[in-house]
Tab-separated table of C-alpha atoms and ligand atoms in Angstrom:
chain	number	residue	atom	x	y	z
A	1	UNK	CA	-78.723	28.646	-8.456
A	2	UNK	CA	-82.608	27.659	-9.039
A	3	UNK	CA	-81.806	23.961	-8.836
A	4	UNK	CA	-80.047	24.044	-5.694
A	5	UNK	CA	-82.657	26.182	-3.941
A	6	UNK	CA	-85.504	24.317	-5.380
A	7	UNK	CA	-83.714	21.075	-3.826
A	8	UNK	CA	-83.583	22.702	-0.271
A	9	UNK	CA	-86.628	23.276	-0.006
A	10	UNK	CA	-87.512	20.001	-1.266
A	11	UNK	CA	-85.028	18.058	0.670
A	12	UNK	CA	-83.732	20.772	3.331
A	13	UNK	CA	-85.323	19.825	6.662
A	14	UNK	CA	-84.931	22.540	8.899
A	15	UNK	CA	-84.072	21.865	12.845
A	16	UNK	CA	-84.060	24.732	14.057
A	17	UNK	CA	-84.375	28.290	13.233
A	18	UNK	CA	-80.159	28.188	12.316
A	19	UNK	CA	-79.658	24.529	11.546
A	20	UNK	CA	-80.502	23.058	8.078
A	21	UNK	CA	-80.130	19.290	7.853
A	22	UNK	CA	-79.056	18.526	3.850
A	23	UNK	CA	-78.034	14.663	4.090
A	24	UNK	CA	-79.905	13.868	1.493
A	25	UNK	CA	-77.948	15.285	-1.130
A	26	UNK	CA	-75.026	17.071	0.214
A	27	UNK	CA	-73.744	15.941	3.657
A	28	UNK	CA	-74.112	11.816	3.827
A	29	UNK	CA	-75.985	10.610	0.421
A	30	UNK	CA	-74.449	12.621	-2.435
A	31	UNK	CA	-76.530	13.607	-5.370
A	32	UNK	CA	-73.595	13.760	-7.797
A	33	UNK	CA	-75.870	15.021	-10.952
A	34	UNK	CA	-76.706	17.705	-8.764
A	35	UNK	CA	-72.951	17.800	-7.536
A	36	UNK	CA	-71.346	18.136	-11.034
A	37	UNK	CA	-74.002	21.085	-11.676
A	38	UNK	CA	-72.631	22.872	-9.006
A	39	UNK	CA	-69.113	22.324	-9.549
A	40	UNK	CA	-70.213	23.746	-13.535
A	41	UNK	CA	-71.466	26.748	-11.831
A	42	UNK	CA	-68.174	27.722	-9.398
A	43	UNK	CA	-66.431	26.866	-13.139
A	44	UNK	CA	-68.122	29.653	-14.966
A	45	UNK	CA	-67.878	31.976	-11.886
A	46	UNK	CA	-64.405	31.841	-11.762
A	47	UNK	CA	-63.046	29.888	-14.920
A	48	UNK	CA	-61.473	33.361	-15.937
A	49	UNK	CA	-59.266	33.247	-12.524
A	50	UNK	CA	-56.547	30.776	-13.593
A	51	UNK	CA	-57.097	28.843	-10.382
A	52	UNK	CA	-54.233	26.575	-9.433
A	53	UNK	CA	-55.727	24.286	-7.097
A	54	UNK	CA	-59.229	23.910	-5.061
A	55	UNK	CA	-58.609	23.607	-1.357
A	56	UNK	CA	-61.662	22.586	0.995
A	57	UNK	CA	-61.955	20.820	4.562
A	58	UNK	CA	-62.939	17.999	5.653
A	59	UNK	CA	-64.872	16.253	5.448
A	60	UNK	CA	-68.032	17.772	3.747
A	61	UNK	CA	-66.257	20.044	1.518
A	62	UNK	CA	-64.439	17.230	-0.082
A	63	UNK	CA	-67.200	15.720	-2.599
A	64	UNK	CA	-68.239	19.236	-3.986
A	65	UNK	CA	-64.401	20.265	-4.582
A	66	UNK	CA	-63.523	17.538	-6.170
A	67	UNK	CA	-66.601	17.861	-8.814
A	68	UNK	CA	-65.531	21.042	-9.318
A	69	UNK	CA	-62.338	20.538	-9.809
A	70	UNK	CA	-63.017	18.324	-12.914
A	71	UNK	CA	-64.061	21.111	-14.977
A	72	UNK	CA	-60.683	23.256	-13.771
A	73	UNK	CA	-58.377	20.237	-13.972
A	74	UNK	CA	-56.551	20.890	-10.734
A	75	UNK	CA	-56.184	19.074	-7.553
A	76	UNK	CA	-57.939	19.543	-4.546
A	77	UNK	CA	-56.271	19.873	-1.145
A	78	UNK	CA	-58.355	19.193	1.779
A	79	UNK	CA	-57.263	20.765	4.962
A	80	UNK	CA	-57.298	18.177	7.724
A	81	UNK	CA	-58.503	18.795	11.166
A	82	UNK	CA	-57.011	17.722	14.042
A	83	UNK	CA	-57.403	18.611	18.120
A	84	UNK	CA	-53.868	18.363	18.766
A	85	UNK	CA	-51.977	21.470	19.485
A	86	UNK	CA	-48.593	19.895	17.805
A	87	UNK	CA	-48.350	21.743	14.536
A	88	UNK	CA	-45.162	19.869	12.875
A	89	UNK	CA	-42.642	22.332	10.782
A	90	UNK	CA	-43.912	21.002	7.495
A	91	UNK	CA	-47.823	22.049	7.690
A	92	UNK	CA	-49.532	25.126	7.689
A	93	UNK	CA	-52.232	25.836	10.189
A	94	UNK	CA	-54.294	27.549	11.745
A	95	UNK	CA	-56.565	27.593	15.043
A	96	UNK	CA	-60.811	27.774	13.924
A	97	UNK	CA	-63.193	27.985	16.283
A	98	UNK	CA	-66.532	26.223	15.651
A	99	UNK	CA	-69.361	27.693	16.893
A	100	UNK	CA	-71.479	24.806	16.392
A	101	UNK	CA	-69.380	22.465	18.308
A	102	UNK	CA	-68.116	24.736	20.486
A	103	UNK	CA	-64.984	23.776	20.052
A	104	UNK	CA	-61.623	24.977	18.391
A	105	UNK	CA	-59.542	22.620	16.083
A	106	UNK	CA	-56.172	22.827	14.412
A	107	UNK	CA	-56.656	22.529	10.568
A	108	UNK	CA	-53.419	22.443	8.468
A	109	UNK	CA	-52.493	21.697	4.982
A	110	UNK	CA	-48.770	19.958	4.352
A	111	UNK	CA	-46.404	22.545	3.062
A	112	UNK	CA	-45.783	20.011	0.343
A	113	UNK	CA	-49.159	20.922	-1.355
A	114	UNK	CA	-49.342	24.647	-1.342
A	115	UNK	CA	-46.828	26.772	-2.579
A	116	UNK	CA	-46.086	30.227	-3.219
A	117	UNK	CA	-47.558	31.355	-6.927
A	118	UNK	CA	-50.548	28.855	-6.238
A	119	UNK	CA	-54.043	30.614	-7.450
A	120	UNK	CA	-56.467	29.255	-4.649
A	121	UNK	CA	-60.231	28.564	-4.712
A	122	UNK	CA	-61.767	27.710	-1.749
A	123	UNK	CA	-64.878	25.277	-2.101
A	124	UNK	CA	-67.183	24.461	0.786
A	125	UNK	CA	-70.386	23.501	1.622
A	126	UNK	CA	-71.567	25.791	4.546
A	127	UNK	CA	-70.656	29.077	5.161
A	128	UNK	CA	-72.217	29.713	8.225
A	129	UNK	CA	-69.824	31.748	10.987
A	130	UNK	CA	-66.873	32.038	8.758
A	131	UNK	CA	-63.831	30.668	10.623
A	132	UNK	CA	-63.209	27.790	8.640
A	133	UNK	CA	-63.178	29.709	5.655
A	134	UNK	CA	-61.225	32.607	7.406
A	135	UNK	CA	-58.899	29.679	8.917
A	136	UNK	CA	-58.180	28.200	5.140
A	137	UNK	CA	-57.810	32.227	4.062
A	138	UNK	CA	-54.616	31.951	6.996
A	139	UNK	CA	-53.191	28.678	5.770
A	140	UNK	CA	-53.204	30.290	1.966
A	141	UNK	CA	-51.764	33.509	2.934
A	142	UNK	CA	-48.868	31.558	5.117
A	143	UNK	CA	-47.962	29.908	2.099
A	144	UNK	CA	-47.457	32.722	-0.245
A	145	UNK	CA	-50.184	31.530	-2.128
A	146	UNK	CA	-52.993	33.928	-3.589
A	147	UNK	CA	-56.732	33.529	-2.411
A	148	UNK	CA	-58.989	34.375	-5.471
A	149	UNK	CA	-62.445	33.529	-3.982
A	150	UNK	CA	-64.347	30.849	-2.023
A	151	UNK	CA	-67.211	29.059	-3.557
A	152	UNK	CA	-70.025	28.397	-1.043
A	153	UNK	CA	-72.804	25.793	-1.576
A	154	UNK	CA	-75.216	26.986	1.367
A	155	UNK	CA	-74.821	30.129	3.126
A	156	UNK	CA	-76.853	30.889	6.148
A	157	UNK	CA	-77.234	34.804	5.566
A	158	UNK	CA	-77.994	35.603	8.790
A	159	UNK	CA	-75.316	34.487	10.971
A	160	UNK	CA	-72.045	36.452	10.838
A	161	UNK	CA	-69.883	34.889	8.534
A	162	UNK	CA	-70.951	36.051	5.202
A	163	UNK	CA	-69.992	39.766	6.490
A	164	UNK	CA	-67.157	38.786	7.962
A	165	UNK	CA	-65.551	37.224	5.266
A	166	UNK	CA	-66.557	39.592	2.993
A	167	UNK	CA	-64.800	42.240	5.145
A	168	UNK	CA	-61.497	40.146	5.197
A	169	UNK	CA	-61.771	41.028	1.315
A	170	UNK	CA	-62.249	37.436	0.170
A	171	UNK	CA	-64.115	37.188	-2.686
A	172	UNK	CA	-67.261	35.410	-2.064
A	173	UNK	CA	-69.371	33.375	-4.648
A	174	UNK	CA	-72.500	31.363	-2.580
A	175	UNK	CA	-75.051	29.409	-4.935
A	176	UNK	CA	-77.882	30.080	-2.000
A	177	UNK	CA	-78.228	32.377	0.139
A	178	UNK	CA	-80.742	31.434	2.867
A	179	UNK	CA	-81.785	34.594	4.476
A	180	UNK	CA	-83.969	33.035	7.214
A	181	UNK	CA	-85.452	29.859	7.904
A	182	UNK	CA	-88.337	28.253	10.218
A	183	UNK	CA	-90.950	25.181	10.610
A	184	UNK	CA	-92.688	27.590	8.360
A	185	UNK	CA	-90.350	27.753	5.578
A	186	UNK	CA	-87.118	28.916	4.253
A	187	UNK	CA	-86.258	32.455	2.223
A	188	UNK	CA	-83.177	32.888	0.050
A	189	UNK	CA	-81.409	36.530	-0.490
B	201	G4P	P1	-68.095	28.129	10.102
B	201	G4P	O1	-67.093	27.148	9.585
B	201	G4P	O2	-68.785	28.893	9.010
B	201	G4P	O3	-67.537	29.012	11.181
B	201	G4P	O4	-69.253	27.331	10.765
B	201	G4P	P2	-69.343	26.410	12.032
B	201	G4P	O5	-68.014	26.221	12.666
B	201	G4P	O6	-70.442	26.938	12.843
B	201	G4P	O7	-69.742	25.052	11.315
B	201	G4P	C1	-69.337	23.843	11.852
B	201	G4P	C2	-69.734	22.706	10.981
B	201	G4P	O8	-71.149	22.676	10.786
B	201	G4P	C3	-69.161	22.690	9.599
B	201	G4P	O9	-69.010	21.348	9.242
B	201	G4P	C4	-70.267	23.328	8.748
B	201	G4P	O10	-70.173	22.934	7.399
B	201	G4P	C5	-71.478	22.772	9.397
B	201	G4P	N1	-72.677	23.578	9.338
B	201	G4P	C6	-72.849	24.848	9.757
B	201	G4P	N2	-74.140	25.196	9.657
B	201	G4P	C7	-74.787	24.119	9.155
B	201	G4P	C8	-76.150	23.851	8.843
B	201	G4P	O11	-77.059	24.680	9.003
B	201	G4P	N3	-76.440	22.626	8.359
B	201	G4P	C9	-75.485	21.667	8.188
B	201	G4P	N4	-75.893	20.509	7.683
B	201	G4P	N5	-74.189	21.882	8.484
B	201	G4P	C10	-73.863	23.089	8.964
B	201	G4P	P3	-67.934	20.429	9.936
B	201	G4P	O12	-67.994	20.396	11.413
B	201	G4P	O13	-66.615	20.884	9.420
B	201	G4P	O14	-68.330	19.008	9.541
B	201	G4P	P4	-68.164	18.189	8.249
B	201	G4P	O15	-67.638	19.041	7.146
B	201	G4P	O16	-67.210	17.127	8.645
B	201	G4P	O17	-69.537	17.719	7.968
């Protein structure tokens, strides 16, 4: 998607060679023009799909599912994260380990929102190593729901996830692909 590159490299400031800081129009100040042009494009990606309902995680995912879910008219469900190891008999879950933070959480959906017969998008804004995306791919597949694809706003093609995900058989739709990035500049796929 031209606009959304053009924008990173405008507004992108890179931190290191695999961290790209977006706050100014994705991750604290939202640019909700640019938003809603996004959540057009996952539309005409997948419009044909009969999606159900968007599901995305917390919290940065939440702002560019819900956009697009205007133009499918469905809910969103945002899986919620949590450190505790108590997984109550009405939630999905599933373990997802964050490379970044080093850290594994617990996300889970309530068994209230998913259901079996559901058609499931999954909308996020980084795809980077995979395991939340692979973790929400669990938490549909316990319910007896159907994953059609996962809309990505940013993926960082060269760490693992892309592959991975890709290998699970998930359906994979990213607006950019950033194939490397430096002080010296950034290069889309
Ligand atoms: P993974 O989900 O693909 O495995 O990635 P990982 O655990 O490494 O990512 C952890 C968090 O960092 C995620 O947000 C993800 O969106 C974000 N992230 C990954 N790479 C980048 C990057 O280059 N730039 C920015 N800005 N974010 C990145 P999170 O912890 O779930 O936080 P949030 O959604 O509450 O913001």
């Amino acid at each position: 998607m031209e606009e959304l590159k053009q924008r990173i490299l405008k507004d992108g400031i890179v931190l290191n060679n695999s961290v790209i800081k977006v706050d100014k129009f994705l991750n604290h100040q939202l640019d909700i023009t640019l938003l809603d042009n996004i959540g057009s494009e996952f539309y005409h990606h997948f419009m044909d799909q009969e999606i159900t309902k968007i599901l995305t995680i917390e919290a940065s995912g939440i702002a560019v599912a819900t956009l697009t879910a205007l133009y499918f008219n469905v809910p969103v469900v945002f899986a919620r994260k949590s450190e505790s190891i108590t997984h109550p008999e009405d939630k999905y879950s599933a373990d997802v380990y964050s490379f970044t933070h080093e850290k594994q959480f617990n996300i889970f959906v309530s068994r209230e929102y998913l259901k079996p017969g559901d058609k499931i998008l999954v909308i996020d804004d980084f795809l980077a190593n995979g395991q939340a995306l692979l973790g929400m791919a669990r938490i549909v597949h316990e319910a007896g729901a159907t994953l059609v694809g996962a809309g990505i706003v940013i993926e960082k093609s060269f760490q693992d996830g892309g592959k991975l995900v890709r290998d699970a058989g998930i359906n994979v739709f990213s607006l950019a692909r950033i194939k490397n990035m430096s002080d010296s500049g950034i290069t889309f796929l």
